[in-house]
Amino acid sequence: MKKPWKLLETLLIAVLMLTLLPQTAAADKGQTEQRTDNYLRKVRQKGELVMGTSPDYPPYEFVKNINGKSKIVGMDVEVGEKIAHDMGVKLVVRSMDFDSLLVGLETGKVDMVIAGMNATPKRAQSVAFSQPYYRSEQKLLIRTEDKGKYHNYKSFAGKSIGAQTGSMQATMLKKQAKNVKLKTMDKDNDLVLGLKTHKVDAVSVDKATAEAFAQNTDGIMVIPAGLKTESSATSVAFHKGANSLVKSANKSIAEIKQKDLINKKYLPQAGKYLTSGKTKKEVKASNSMWAYKDFFIAGVGYTLFISAISVFFGFLLGAILAFMRLGHNQIARSIATAYVEFIRGTPLMVQLLFVYFGLGLVINIPALLSGIIAVSLNSAAYVAEVIRSGINSIAVGQTEASRSLGLSRTATMRYVIMPQAMKNIWPALGNEFVSLIKESSIVSVIGVKDLIYQSRVVQADTYRGVMPLVITMILYFIITFGLSSLMKVIERKMNHD
Amino acid sequence: MTNAKPVIKVEHLQKKFGSNEVLKDINAQVNEGQVICLIGPSGAGKSTFLRCLNLLDQPSSGKVIFEDKELTALSEDQLDKLRERMGMVFQQFNLFPHMSIIENIKLAPMKVKGLSDSDAKAKGLELLDQVGLADKADAFPTSLSGGQQQRVAIARALAMDPEVMLFDEPTSALDPEMVGEVLKVMQDLAQKGMTMVVVTHEMGFAKNVADEVWFMADGYIQEKAAPQQFFAQPQTPRAQDFLARVLEA
């Protein structure tokens, strides 16, 4: 038992450090906030301006395969480039779920958010908005077969309209279209897919998005929304109090408006990326899944990487927790029990967001590392229970016989209990690892480029909803089936011994 | 036997499980070479008493003295050292199912005493021969009958050269036709001078092999006597009643 104790010590020290760090960092933060507005100075110091966006919203922002590398492009990125250029710094684009963007801003993961975001009064309470850089009209996407049936949102009484979760469209529909069934989803792609498969009868988006979809997807068309727009102006969001950044951005935006850069330069540029200057037919050909194989390969790579590391640390920590729970030290037992119960009683999604954003307030943990930490910590709790119940399943007579022969507690565990327990533990552990691989897909929420994330990107890029999902499913199945087969081979070997 | 040296001494031993007082006040002594048979009705605390001797159960109060050492005062490491000198045989055999018979026997001599593999094996084969199972060395426990398994368990305990052997109802889980082979091995052991404490319901064995019979009931040792005397003239009403029932059956 000496080694586990050493590890435990290290672990406790790590926890201590984690709890101490916040205080020092918080103190730092307090100071900067008192003497407001170091923001611009700080951005210039590090020489880069970090822009957060959710790249599934063409033509505002989307991912494009350029020379074999995936890059976030679009009108908003052009706006971001302009703002960064005017500040004299480099633009860094960081991808996140739309819902996570403002949290990312508050927790300092990004310096600004440009994501086709409307400056609603509610949002303005928690962030500082620039002047609007673009005004859009609201449109509805409908199926071409319904042409003439619907004219604007009023024609949809009793029917359903889809909108992106948390978007301005969703809010408007909720307020104005009282007799319409509102369905929200995270991604516009899913909404369009829902439209084609009759899950919804229309999708509420702004003009630029609507036209991009209509151009690239068969069987859908654009009609006016007829919605009263309170604020259809998209703005750049900054951290509350970052007035120096807002001021600098406003200057850039004024120039953008004055020269009408959006319509003259940025939108055409984005359109070029969307179609790569090809005809509709050619676009379709380049949208074949084979052209996107590098995306899927990268996704499989990330998923395997995250899973492998998380399995390793999850197993290590899980084994420590199991022995803490089985041991005689009351304090260690309570800690381990509390940990296991707490982790198993809260969703992985919340744990992930807590590690990324919550701890992110204190120490800046990159998304990939946050994902690995959250998945490992989560898996450890389940592994601990698998190991503990495996050991408990061995009859107490085995321990008594071994101890009566003079074998120590450790020797008994090592030579008598564990070899027998492993036969129970191994299959259950295999199941746990398979579910870890599947559940690791949640890291896509914070922008880790795993398989799910890549399938989203391919969906957004190709305007094809189902095919990327099918391929993703098959790839996940190959990985998990491969793993469980491997575990079975080892299990069979173990039983032969 | 009169001037034999004591191996185990028990003073005012008490054992409670929660509020249930199983052993109330036990005082006893086992001398070198003695065979003690513990008999009595079920629930009398016989097994608990035996398990308190090597501290598989921790006594609630009182002393257990083995080789001049007070066991309840020892650290776990020291206790491990003394446990190897007290062999124990269980009702359920408790062989290690993931090891062959010879591996079962070799484990403790190698890991605790540091014997080489070949020395441990030689010793194991000799002991298997002694219990009549030399041909089963490479078999696995599940392929053996209950009687054979129990004989292996005895050989396994003997491999540590114990000072004393504790038997906890060694034949109670066996089919009737297998009881004899196990009792035979135990009888041989007694004849070789092994100190033994045996919890048993085999009255024939107690009568023929024991030097002393201890009758336990209600958490006390009610009577200690030579077997001939005990079975002919039990002193306490508790023992008379018990014998009447057992012999009737």
XYZ file of C-alpha atoms in Angstrom:
746
model
C 0.000 0.000 0.000
C 2.978 2.391 0.100
C 2.769 3.549 -3.460
C -0.927 4.451 -3.448
C -0.310 6.488 -0.319
C 2.412 8.452 -2.036
C 0.051 9.107 -4.920
C -2.663 10.160 -2.541
C -0.324 12.606 -0.919
C 0.538 14.098 -4.264
C -3.117 14.292 -5.099
C -3.935 16.093 -1.867
C -1.130 18.530 -2.512
C -2.478 19.147 -5.984
C -5.920 19.816 -4.546
C -4.420 22.175 -1.997
C -2.618 24.066 -4.711
C -5.814 24.308 -6.678
C -7.629 25.802 -3.719
C -4.827 28.244 -2.967
C -4.305 29.451 -6.495
C -7.765 30.976 -6.799
C -7.109 33.393 -3.966
C -3.947 34.831 -5.422
C -5.428 35.060 -8.866
C -8.638 36.584 -7.542
C -6.599 39.215 -5.767
C -4.895 40.014 -9.046
C -8.193 40.368 -10.764
C -9.610 42.683 -8.131
C -6.769 45.084 -8.719
C -7.183 45.220 -12.454
C -10.865 45.820 -12.139
C -10.426 48.709 -9.759
C -8.184 50.625 -12.088
C -10.555 49.937 -14.952
C -9.460 49.616 -18.331
C -6.244 48.038 -18.798
C -7.990 45.969 -21.388
C -6.616 47.595 -24.508
C -3.150 47.847 -22.973
C -3.230 44.173 -22.067
C -4.343 43.115 -25.526
C -1.507 45.140 -27.023
C 0.923 43.629 -24.549
C 0.150 40.092 -25.551
C -0.050 41.181 -29.178
C -3.219 39.296 -29.952
C -6.937 39.787 -29.761
C -8.883 36.604 -29.074
C -12.233 36.425 -30.812
C -14.800 33.839 -29.731
C -17.314 32.587 -32.238
C -19.527 29.637 -33.058
C -18.520 28.685 -36.589
C -21.722 27.023 -37.725
C -23.457 30.117 -38.991
C -22.598 30.842 -42.592
C -21.997 33.328 -43.995
C -21.214 35.012 -40.668
C -18.742 32.352 -39.573
C -18.082 28.823 -40.660
C -15.265 26.367 -41.085
C -13.635 25.954 -44.455
C -11.161 23.395 -45.675
C -8.371 25.542 -47.086
C -5.340 23.705 -48.474
C -6.095 20.737 -46.265
C -6.372 22.823 -43.114
C -9.649 23.750 -41.508
C -9.999 27.442 -40.916
C -12.751 29.589 -39.473
C -13.841 32.136 -42.055
C -16.793 34.413 -42.773
C -18.001 37.961 -42.583
C -17.567 38.202 -38.810
C -13.993 37.026 -39.049
C -13.326 39.809 -41.551
C -14.812 42.292 -39.086
C -12.627 40.803 -36.345
C -9.541 41.105 -38.547
C -10.307 44.743 -39.179
C -10.731 45.485 -35.456
C -7.537 43.632 -34.539
C -5.624 45.277 -37.365
C -6.710 48.718 -36.217
C -5.501 47.886 -32.708
C -2.209 46.805 -34.142
C -2.472 43.189 -32.963
C -2.994 39.729 -34.411
C -6.451 38.128 -34.457
C -6.863 34.698 -32.883
C -10.194 32.962 -33.511
C -11.427 30.529 -30.909
C -14.424 28.318 -31.500
C -17.131 27.577 -28.927
C -20.785 26.692 -28.711
C -22.981 29.751 -29.190
C -24.445 29.285 -25.723
C -20.990 29.246 -24.164
C -19.706 32.386 -25.871
C -20.802 34.973 -23.331
C -19.590 32.772 -20.484
C -16.276 32.585 -22.324
C -16.194 36.350 -22.417
C -16.980 36.714 -18.723
C -14.362 34.190 -17.735
C -11.675 35.722 -19.914
C -11.353 32.835 -22.361
C -11.859 35.336 -25.157
C -11.450 39.127 -25.472
C -14.457 39.653 -27.693
C -17.342 37.788 -29.247
C -18.368 38.291 -32.856
C -20.936 35.701 -33.733
C -23.809 37.311 -35.570
C -24.915 38.325 -32.118
C -27.670 40.847 -31.574
C -27.240 43.444 -28.849
C -30.357 42.654 -26.842
C -30.986 44.590 -23.608
C -30.762 41.355 -21.657
C -27.328 40.508 -23.002
C -26.247 44.124 -22.524
C -26.639 43.602 -18.790
C -23.695 41.256 -18.673
C -21.467 42.429 -21.500
C -20.504 45.647 -23.273
C -21.608 45.942 -26.888
C -20.016 47.973 -29.656
C -21.979 49.963 -32.185
C -23.805 47.603 -34.538
C -21.703 46.683 -37.546
C -24.441 45.093 -39.590
C -28.208 45.340 -39.848
C -30.027 42.376 -41.173
C -33.554 41.518 -42.120
C -35.354 38.532 -40.733
C -36.321 35.750 -43.095
C -37.940 32.370 -42.929
C -36.738 29.260 -44.699
C -39.493 26.955 -45.962
C -39.691 23.851 -48.134
C -40.067 24.665 -51.812
C -43.083 22.342 -52.008
C -44.869 24.720 -49.588
C -44.370 27.680 -51.925
C -47.424 29.936 -51.842
C -48.785 28.233 -48.769
C -46.926 30.485 -46.346
C -46.298 34.220 -46.678
C -44.830 35.219 -43.346
C -44.875 34.032 -39.742
C -48.604 34.704 -39.460
C -49.362 31.859 -41.857
C -47.961 29.359 -39.358
C -50.804 29.244 -36.828
C -50.656 25.813 -35.205
C -47.551 24.937 -37.233
C -44.005 24.877 -35.969
C -41.103 27.225 -36.606
C -37.564 26.401 -35.601
C -34.932 28.783 -34.259
C -31.477 28.493 -32.749
C -31.494 28.055 -28.974
C -30.867 31.348 -27.215
C -30.990 33.336 -30.444
C -32.793 36.579 -31.027
C -35.104 34.794 -33.470
C -36.237 32.481 -30.712
C -37.013 35.421 -28.427
C -38.896 37.289 -31.136
C -40.988 34.294 -32.050
C -41.811 33.612 -28.426
C -43.078 37.168 -28.020
C -44.762 37.824 -31.326
C -45.877 34.501 -32.744
C -48.005 33.291 -29.861
C -49.990 30.653 -31.759
C -46.936 29.182 -33.448
C -45.137 26.183 -31.988
C -41.531 27.186 -31.382
C -38.880 24.497 -31.611
C -35.313 25.348 -30.696
C -32.121 23.476 -31.521
C -28.466 24.262 -31.001
C -27.433 24.393 -34.626
C -28.934 25.991 -37.701
C -27.859 22.898 -39.580
C -30.042 20.711 -37.430
C -32.897 23.120 -37.976
C -32.560 22.985 -41.731
C -32.334 19.223 -41.523
C -35.470 19.325 -39.375
C -37.163 21.442 -42.031
C -36.349 18.979 -44.787
C -37.519 16.035 -42.701
C -40.769 17.802 -41.694
C -39.834 18.167 -38.040
C -40.494 21.877 -38.418
C -42.340 23.843 -41.087
C -40.041 26.834 -41.227
C -36.719 28.019 -39.840
C -36.283 31.541 -38.594
C -32.901 33.028 -39.531
C -31.542 36.297 -40.753
C -31.233 37.211 -44.397
C -27.572 36.437 -44.917
C -27.894 32.998 -43.374
C -31.163 32.258 -45.133
C -29.700 33.022 -48.522
C -26.589 30.993 -47.887
C -28.683 27.954 -47.002
C -31.102 28.394 -49.865
C -28.220 28.591 -52.317
C -26.599 25.427 -51.106
C -29.523 23.207 -50.190
C -32.046 21.698 -52.542
C -35.723 21.999 -51.788
C -35.756 25.039 -49.548
C -36.507 28.686 -50.220
C -36.613 32.066 -48.520
C -39.699 34.102 -47.604
C -40.005 37.301 -45.519
C -40.450 36.701 -41.808
C -42.759 39.626 -41.137
C -41.434 39.841 -37.600
C -41.177 43.176 -35.848
C -37.478 43.459 -35.159
C -36.562 45.185 -31.938
C -32.915 45.010 -32.624
C -31.749 43.204 -35.666
C -28.364 44.803 -35.478
C -25.381 42.593 -34.862
C -22.679 43.930 -32.579
C -19.349 42.947 -31.111
C -19.470 41.951 -27.434
C -16.697 42.762 -24.975
C -16.154 42.168 -21.288
C -18.240 44.554 -19.194
C -16.100 47.562 -18.449
C -13.689 47.052 -21.324
C -14.450 50.514 -22.600
C -11.079 51.016 -24.233
C -11.692 47.997 -26.444
C -15.260 49.081 -27.258
C -13.997 52.521 -28.202
C -11.330 51.161 -30.492
C -13.795 48.730 -32.067
C -16.343 51.493 -32.640
C -13.762 53.430 -34.600
C -13.160 50.417 -36.845
C -16.897 49.851 -37.214
C -17.473 53.445 -38.191
C -14.992 52.980 -40.982
C -16.584 49.698 -42.024
C -19.955 51.424 -42.302
C -18.635 54.468 -44.017
C -16.971 52.427 -46.724
C -19.804 49.834 -46.722
C -17.138 47.179 -46.385
C -19.577 44.496 -45.361
C -21.598 44.519 -48.536
C -18.751 45.443 -50.791
C -16.002 43.262 -49.443
C -16.765 40.975 -46.514
C -19.974 39.310 -47.694
C -18.691 38.649 -51.209
C -15.508 37.220 -49.688
C -17.543 34.935 -47.429
C -19.694 33.909 -50.353
C -16.571 33.004 -52.270
C -15.521 30.700 -49.442
C -18.975 29.199 -49.367
C -19.070 28.301 -53.015
C -15.352 28.500 -53.780
C -16.421 30.312 -56.955
C -18.007 27.211 -58.391
C -21.414 26.499 -59.805
C -24.040 24.845 -57.677
C -23.319 21.487 -59.232
C -19.593 21.748 -58.664
C -20.219 22.740 -55.077
C -22.170 19.543 -54.591
C -19.321 17.457 -55.937
C -16.817 19.040 -53.577
C -19.295 18.472 -50.776
C -18.939 14.732 -51.116
C -17.889 13.155 -47.833
C -14.616 11.888 -49.273
C -13.423 15.466 -49.698
C -13.772 15.855 -45.958
C -11.904 12.728 -44.913
C -9.194 14.792 -43.222
C -11.829 16.307 -40.917
C -13.010 12.888 -39.831
C -9.461 11.595 -39.430
C -8.599 14.593 -37.254
C -11.796 14.015 -35.262
C -10.995 10.343 -34.689
C -7.492 11.393 -33.644
C -8.778 13.836 -31.043
C -11.414 11.425 -29.777
C -8.856 8.624 -29.403
C -6.340 10.965 -27.774
C -8.828 12.304 -25.235
C -10.181 8.824 -24.531
C -6.792 7.144 -24.130
C -5.464 9.732 -21.693
C -8.744 9.844 -19.780
C -8.889 6.047 -19.531
C -5.363 6.053 -18.086
C -5.922 8.760 -15.488
C -9.488 7.679 -14.827
C -8.246 4.187 -14.031
C -5.372 5.428 -11.871
C -7.533 7.797 -9.844
C -10.387 5.292 -9.775
C -8.099 2.596 -8.326
C -6.860 5.008 -5.659
C -10.434 5.966 -4.786
C -11.491 2.314 -4.613
C -8.720 1.457 -2.151
C -9.507 4.582 -0.157
C -13.085 3.359 0.174
C -12.038 -0.166 1.080
C -9.309 0.881 3.524
C -9.505 1.474 7.236
C -8.731 5.173 7.293
C -12.039 6.842 8.060
C -11.083 10.206 6.582
C -9.836 8.714 3.309
C -12.998 6.650 3.133
C -15.254 9.650 3.586
C -13.385 11.687 1.001
C -13.549 8.895 -1.560
C -17.218 8.163 -0.882
C -18.154 11.829 -1.128
C -16.219 12.178 -4.369
C -17.790 9.134 -5.992
C -21.314 10.070 -4.947
C -20.936 13.677 -6.030
C -19.452 12.930 -9.432
C -21.984 10.210 -10.153
C -24.790 12.503 -9.051
C -23.972 15.406 -11.379
C -23.978 15.528 -15.188
C -20.678 15.322 -17.059
C -21.769 18.348 -19.077
C -21.877 20.514 -15.943
C -18.573 19.109 -14.727
C -16.982 19.963 -18.058
C -18.337 23.504 -18.099
C -17.222 23.912 -14.496
C -13.655 22.844 -15.260
C -13.449 25.030 -18.359
C -15.262 28.142 -17.215
C -15.352 27.787 -13.422
C -11.722 26.897 -12.865
C -11.023 29.011 -15.925
C -11.751 32.087 -13.817
C -8.707 31.166 -11.822
C -6.254 29.414 -14.066
C -6.550 29.428 -17.794
C -6.965 25.778 -18.780
C -7.130 25.240 -22.548
C -10.257 23.555 -23.880
C -8.560 20.256 -24.755
C -6.963 19.924 -21.322
C -10.234 20.914 -19.638
C -11.984 18.182 -21.581
C -9.428 15.581 -20.581
C -9.543 16.658 -16.927
C -13.336 16.581 -16.776
C -13.678 13.225 -18.525
C -10.901 11.675 -16.379
C -12.359 12.959 -13.127
C -15.778 11.717 -14.153
C -14.582 8.309 -15.243
C -12.565 7.830 -12.031
C -15.759 7.762 -9.985
C -17.250 4.989 -12.095
C -14.000 3.023 -12.265
C -13.731 3.249 -8.463
C -17.129 1.626 -8.093
C -16.301 -1.094 -10.614
C -13.093 -1.989 -8.768
C -14.683 -1.766 -5.344
C -17.614 -4.015 -6.192
C -15.260 -6.437 -7.954
C -13.186 -6.764 -4.806
C -16.231 -6.976 -2.566
C -17.580 -9.832 -4.650
C -14.767 -12.122 -3.429
C -15.910 -14.212 -0.444
C -14.528 -13.065 2.898
C -13.277 -16.630 3.521
C -10.536 -16.030 0.951
C -9.142 -13.131 2.946
C -9.419 -15.070 6.202
C -7.641 -18.107 4.788
C -4.863 -15.920 3.431
C -4.434 -13.887 6.621
C -4.452 -17.055 8.732
C -1.462 -18.263 6.692
C 0.441 -15.170 7.774
C 0.079 -13.149 4.550
C -0.148 -9.425 5.202
C -3.111 -7.326 4.125
C -1.198 -6.121 1.058
C 0.034 -9.588 0.073
C -3.493 -10.938 0.484
C -4.838 -8.231 -1.815
C -2.107 -8.820 -4.361
C -1.901 -12.604 -4.542
C -5.340 -13.780 -3.467
C -8.018 -11.124 -3.932
C -6.996 -9.078 -6.979
C -6.322 -12.025 -9.326
C -9.831 -13.287 -8.631
C -11.457 -9.852 -8.582
C -9.922 -8.898 -11.930
C -12.131 -11.487 -13.620
C -15.165 -9.579 -12.395
C -13.635 -6.140 -12.808
C -12.325 -6.511 -16.333
C -15.615 -6.851 -18.278
C -17.223 -4.045 -16.279
C -14.151 -1.909 -16.861
C -14.472 -2.573 -20.582
C -18.041 -1.278 -20.524
C -16.891 1.784 -18.622
C -14.178 2.529 -21.174
C -16.629 2.152 -24.048
C -19.002 4.611 -22.445
C -16.092 6.945 -21.751
C -15.303 7.059 -25.462
C -18.908 7.862 -26.253
C -19.285 10.414 -23.504
C -16.054 12.151 -24.432
C -18.084 13.578 -27.328
C -19.350 16.205 -24.908
C -16.033 18.075 -25.134
C -17.182 19.415 -28.508
C -19.325 21.849 -26.524
C -16.261 23.846 -25.524
C -14.799 23.674 -29.001
C -12.472 20.669 -28.727
C -12.118 19.324 -32.231
C -13.220 15.765 -31.593
C -15.277 13.571 -33.888
C -18.605 15.189 -33.006
C -17.187 18.656 -33.495
C -15.811 17.692 -36.888
C -19.104 16.211 -37.972
C -20.732 19.534 -37.067
C -18.172 21.355 -39.118
C -18.706 19.094 -42.095
C -22.460 19.502 -41.724
C -22.117 23.278 -41.706
C -19.676 23.278 -44.562
C -21.521 20.913 -46.881
C -25.100 21.735 -45.950
C -25.645 18.019 -45.638
C -27.297 16.981 -42.423
C -27.448 13.204 -42.416
C -24.335 11.887 -44.154
C -21.782 13.327 -41.700
C -23.859 11.877 -38.849
C -23.893 8.436 -40.444
C -20.137 8.502 -40.934
C -19.604 9.731 -37.379
C -21.789 6.949 -36.043
C -19.892 4.326 -37.997
C -16.546 5.702 -36.828
C -17.637 5.684 -33.173
C -18.884 2.146 -33.586
C -15.608 0.980 -35.084
C -13.696 2.503 -32.169
C -15.930 1.128 -29.410
C -16.405 -2.262 -31.026
C -12.650 -2.521 -31.525
C -12.047 -1.731 -27.883
C -14.638 -4.145 -26.533
C -13.311 -6.912 -28.793
C -9.812 -6.274 -27.491
C -11.061 -6.397 -23.917
C -12.776 -9.711 -24.637
C -9.611 -11.237 -26.054
C -7.712 -10.268 -22.910
C -10.570 -11.558 -20.773
C -10.449 -14.928 -22.502
C -6.705 -15.111 -21.957
C -7.233 -14.347 -18.297
C -9.776 -17.137 -17.943
C -7.392 -19.639 -19.494
C -4.762 -18.968 -16.877
C 1.280 -34.134 29.980
C 1.400 -32.680 33.460
C 4.531 -30.605 33.099
C 3.949 -29.667 29.425
C 4.450 -26.034 28.530
C 1.438 -23.876 27.644
C 1.058 -22.831 23.977
C -2.057 -20.688 24.227
C -3.505 -19.032 27.275
C -6.832 -17.238 27.324
C -7.781 -14.901 30.174
C -11.199 -13.322 30.692
C -11.903 -13.312 27.005
C -15.062 -11.464 26.041
C -16.480 -10.889 22.575
C -19.467 -8.804 21.605
C -21.021 -8.309 18.178
C -22.912 -5.079 18.684
C -24.970 -5.667 21.787
C -24.844 -9.438 21.364
C -22.391 -10.877 23.866
C -21.213 -14.141 22.297
C -18.304 -14.896 24.636
C -18.782 -13.797 28.208
C -15.761 -14.827 30.237
C -13.476 -17.497 28.837
C -10.410 -18.743 30.675
C -8.449 -21.610 29.214
C -5.028 -23.000 28.423
C -3.770 -25.259 25.643
C -0.549 -27.146 26.320
C 2.017 -28.375 23.842
C 0.941 -31.580 22.099
C -2.590 -31.415 23.455
C -5.658 -32.098 21.336
C -8.648 -30.111 22.523
C -12.116 -30.747 21.160
C -14.620 -27.922 21.552
C -18.179 -29.154 21.533
C -21.539 -27.654 22.362
C -24.837 -26.515 20.879
C -24.809 -24.236 17.881
C -24.643 -20.571 18.775
C -22.546 -21.384 21.834
C -19.668 -19.290 20.499
C -17.270 -22.153 19.635
C -16.237 -20.769 16.255
C -15.996 -17.235 17.588
C -13.714 -18.472 20.333
C -11.482 -20.228 17.797
C -11.353 -17.119 15.600
C -10.397 -15.018 18.614
C -7.346 -17.225 19.123
C -5.653 -15.966 15.949
C -7.491 -12.661 16.022
C -9.517 -13.139 12.856
C -12.114 -11.753 15.261
C -10.884 -9.008 17.561
C -11.753 -9.774 21.224
C -13.800 -7.068 22.949
C -11.782 -7.515 26.125
C -9.499 -10.014 27.815
C -6.187 -11.508 26.799
C -4.984 -14.120 24.320
C -1.386 -15.135 25.011
C 0.526 -17.111 22.385
C 4.239 -17.850 22.716
C 4.368 -15.469 25.681
C 2.995 -12.593 23.652
C -0.276 -10.802 24.310
C -1.875 -10.819 20.866
C -4.369 -8.007 21.322
C -1.508 -5.619 22.090
C 0.448 -6.392 18.922
C 0.758 -4.316 15.785
C -0.558 -5.717 12.528
C 2.939 -6.639 11.307
C 3.741 -8.507 14.512
C 0.383 -10.223 14.368
C 1.077 -11.427 10.801
C 4.263 -13.069 12.096
C 2.381 -14.950 14.805
C -0.548 -15.929 12.593
C 1.738 -17.948 10.370
C 2.503 -20.082 13.416
C -1.179 -20.897 13.984
C -2.575 -22.969 11.150
C -6.287 -22.701 10.522
C -8.680 -24.974 8.674
C -12.122 -23.646 7.774
C -15.515 -25.252 7.372
C -15.676 -24.021 3.744
C -12.059 -25.068 2.907
C -11.335 -21.621 1.393
C -8.829 -22.874 -1.151
C -7.748 -20.197 -3.637
C -9.686 -21.134 -6.786
C -7.346 -19.326 -9.198
C -4.341 -21.433 -8.165
C -3.507 -25.096 -8.625
C -3.263 -27.302 -5.547
C 0.508 -27.067 -5.335
C 0.358 -23.275 -5.854
C -2.149 -23.038 -3.020
C 0.343 -24.743 -0.755
C 3.436 -22.921 -2.024
C 2.038 -19.387 -1.739
C 2.568 -18.663 1.954
C 5.945 -20.439 2.360
C 7.286 -18.469 -0.612
C 5.750 -15.068 0.068
C 5.915 -15.095 3.852
C 8.896 -17.286 4.668
C 10.842 -16.559 1.523
C 11.347 -20.187 0.534
C 12.561 -20.820 -3.006
C 10.087 -22.206 -5.495
C 11.752 -25.625 -5.552
C 11.987 -25.900 -1.754
C 8.353 -24.879 -1.390
C 7.343 -27.344 -4.051
C 9.262 -30.223 -2.472
C 7.662 -29.471 0.851
C 4.238 -29.162 -0.715
C 4.529 -32.518 -2.485
C 5.636 -34.173 0.733
C 2.605 -32.773 2.564
C 0.277 -33.771 -0.258
C 1.671 -37.276 0.008
C 0.978 -37.171 3.723
C -2.709 -36.344 3.118
C -2.902 -38.885 0.281
C -3.221 -36.441 -2.637
C 0.230 -36.502 -4.256
C -1.349 -37.090 -7.669
C -3.489 -33.933 -7.463
C -0.663 -31.389 -7.260
C -1.460 -29.725 -10.594
C -5.239 -30.011 -10.383
C -7.400 -27.003 -9.575
C -9.576 -26.855 -6.446
C -12.884 -26.975 -8.308
C -12.039 -30.391 -9.767
C -11.621 -31.899 -6.291
C -14.276 -33.371 -3.992
C -15.018 -31.638 -0.701
C -13.042 -34.163 1.274
C -10.040 -33.789 -0.999
C -10.255 -29.999 -0.814
C -10.289 -30.097 2.957
C -7.235 -32.363 3.023
C -5.444 -29.861 0.754
C -6.456 -27.078 3.141
C -4.850 -29.031 5.996
C -1.668 -29.549 3.962
C -1.648 -25.846 3.091
C -1.796 -24.862 6.752
C 0.887 -27.413 7.674
C 3.257 -25.989 5.081
C 3.939 -23.062 7.418
C 5.162 -25.445 10.179
C 2.613 -24.165 12.662
C 2.937 -24.534 16.402
C -0.757 -25.214 16.713
C -3.581 -26.101 14.343
C -7.064 -24.617 14.692
C -9.924 -26.534 13.063
C -13.266 -24.760 12.636
C -15.857 -27.514 12.030
C -13.675 -29.092 9.331
C -16.180 -31.808 8.391
C -19.492 -29.947 8.687
C -19.656 -28.991 5.000
C -18.775 -32.462 3.757
C -20.942 -35.240 2.385
C -21.076 -38.047 4.987
C -18.921 -40.441 2.959
C -16.058 -37.941 2.947
C -15.988 -37.173 6.639
C -13.866 -40.232 7.406
C -10.916 -39.374 5.125
C -10.569 -35.928 6.711
C -10.850 -37.197 10.266
C -8.209 -39.824 9.454
C -5.742 -37.125 8.399
C -6.497 -35.185 11.588
C -6.019 -38.279 13.702
C -2.619 -38.956 12.087
C -1.655 -35.398 12.819
C -2.620 -35.772 16.462
C -0.585 -38.928 16.748
C 2.474 -37.080 15.463
C 2.117 -34.777 18.453
C 0.566 -31.689 16.806
C -1.140 -29.311 19.207
C -4.738 -28.992 18.001
C -7.904 -27.106 18.901
C -10.875 -28.630 17.083
C -14.428 -27.298 16.957
C -16.461 -30.335 15.964
C -19.758 -32.148 16.067
C -18.028 -35.522 15.556
C -18.464 -37.089 18.978
C -16.566 -40.242 17.927
C -13.519 -38.180 17.024
C -13.711 -36.277 20.312
C -14.000 -39.516 22.246
C -11.074 -41.257 20.519
C -8.601 -38.492 19.731
C -9.058 -35.622 22.192
C -6.955 -35.251 25.310
C -9.525 -32.883 26.703
C -13.102 -32.016 25.803
C -14.291 -28.481 26.433
C -18.044 -28.103 26.541
C -19.213 -24.610 25.600
C -22.652 -23.085 26.055
C -24.095 -19.624 26.640
C -20.765 -17.880 26.182
C -18.870 -19.867 28.800
C -16.782 -23.035 28.887
C -19.065 -25.045 31.126
C -16.886 -28.133 31.510
C -13.332 -29.243 30.787
C -12.691 -32.941 31.187
C -10.977 -35.975 29.719
C -13.278 -37.458 27.060
C -14.001 -40.731 28.845
C -15.067 -38.829 31.925
C -17.044 -36.211 30.013
C -19.029 -38.643 27.906
C -19.630 -41.052 30.822
C -20.456 -38.538 33.521
C -21.157 -35.006 32.366
C -21.271 -32.722 35.399
C -23.474 -29.795 34.367
C -27.171 -30.083 33.478
C -26.400 -28.144 30.225
C -23.926 -30.832 29.139
C -26.180 -33.713 30.216
C -29.005 -32.234 28.210
C -26.741 -31.699 25.164
C -25.339 -35.230 25.221
C -28.796 -36.721 25.619
C -29.927 -34.967 22.450
C -26.790 -35.741 20.445
C -26.695 -39.417 21.331
C -30.402 -39.778 20.669
C -29.948 -38.601 17.113
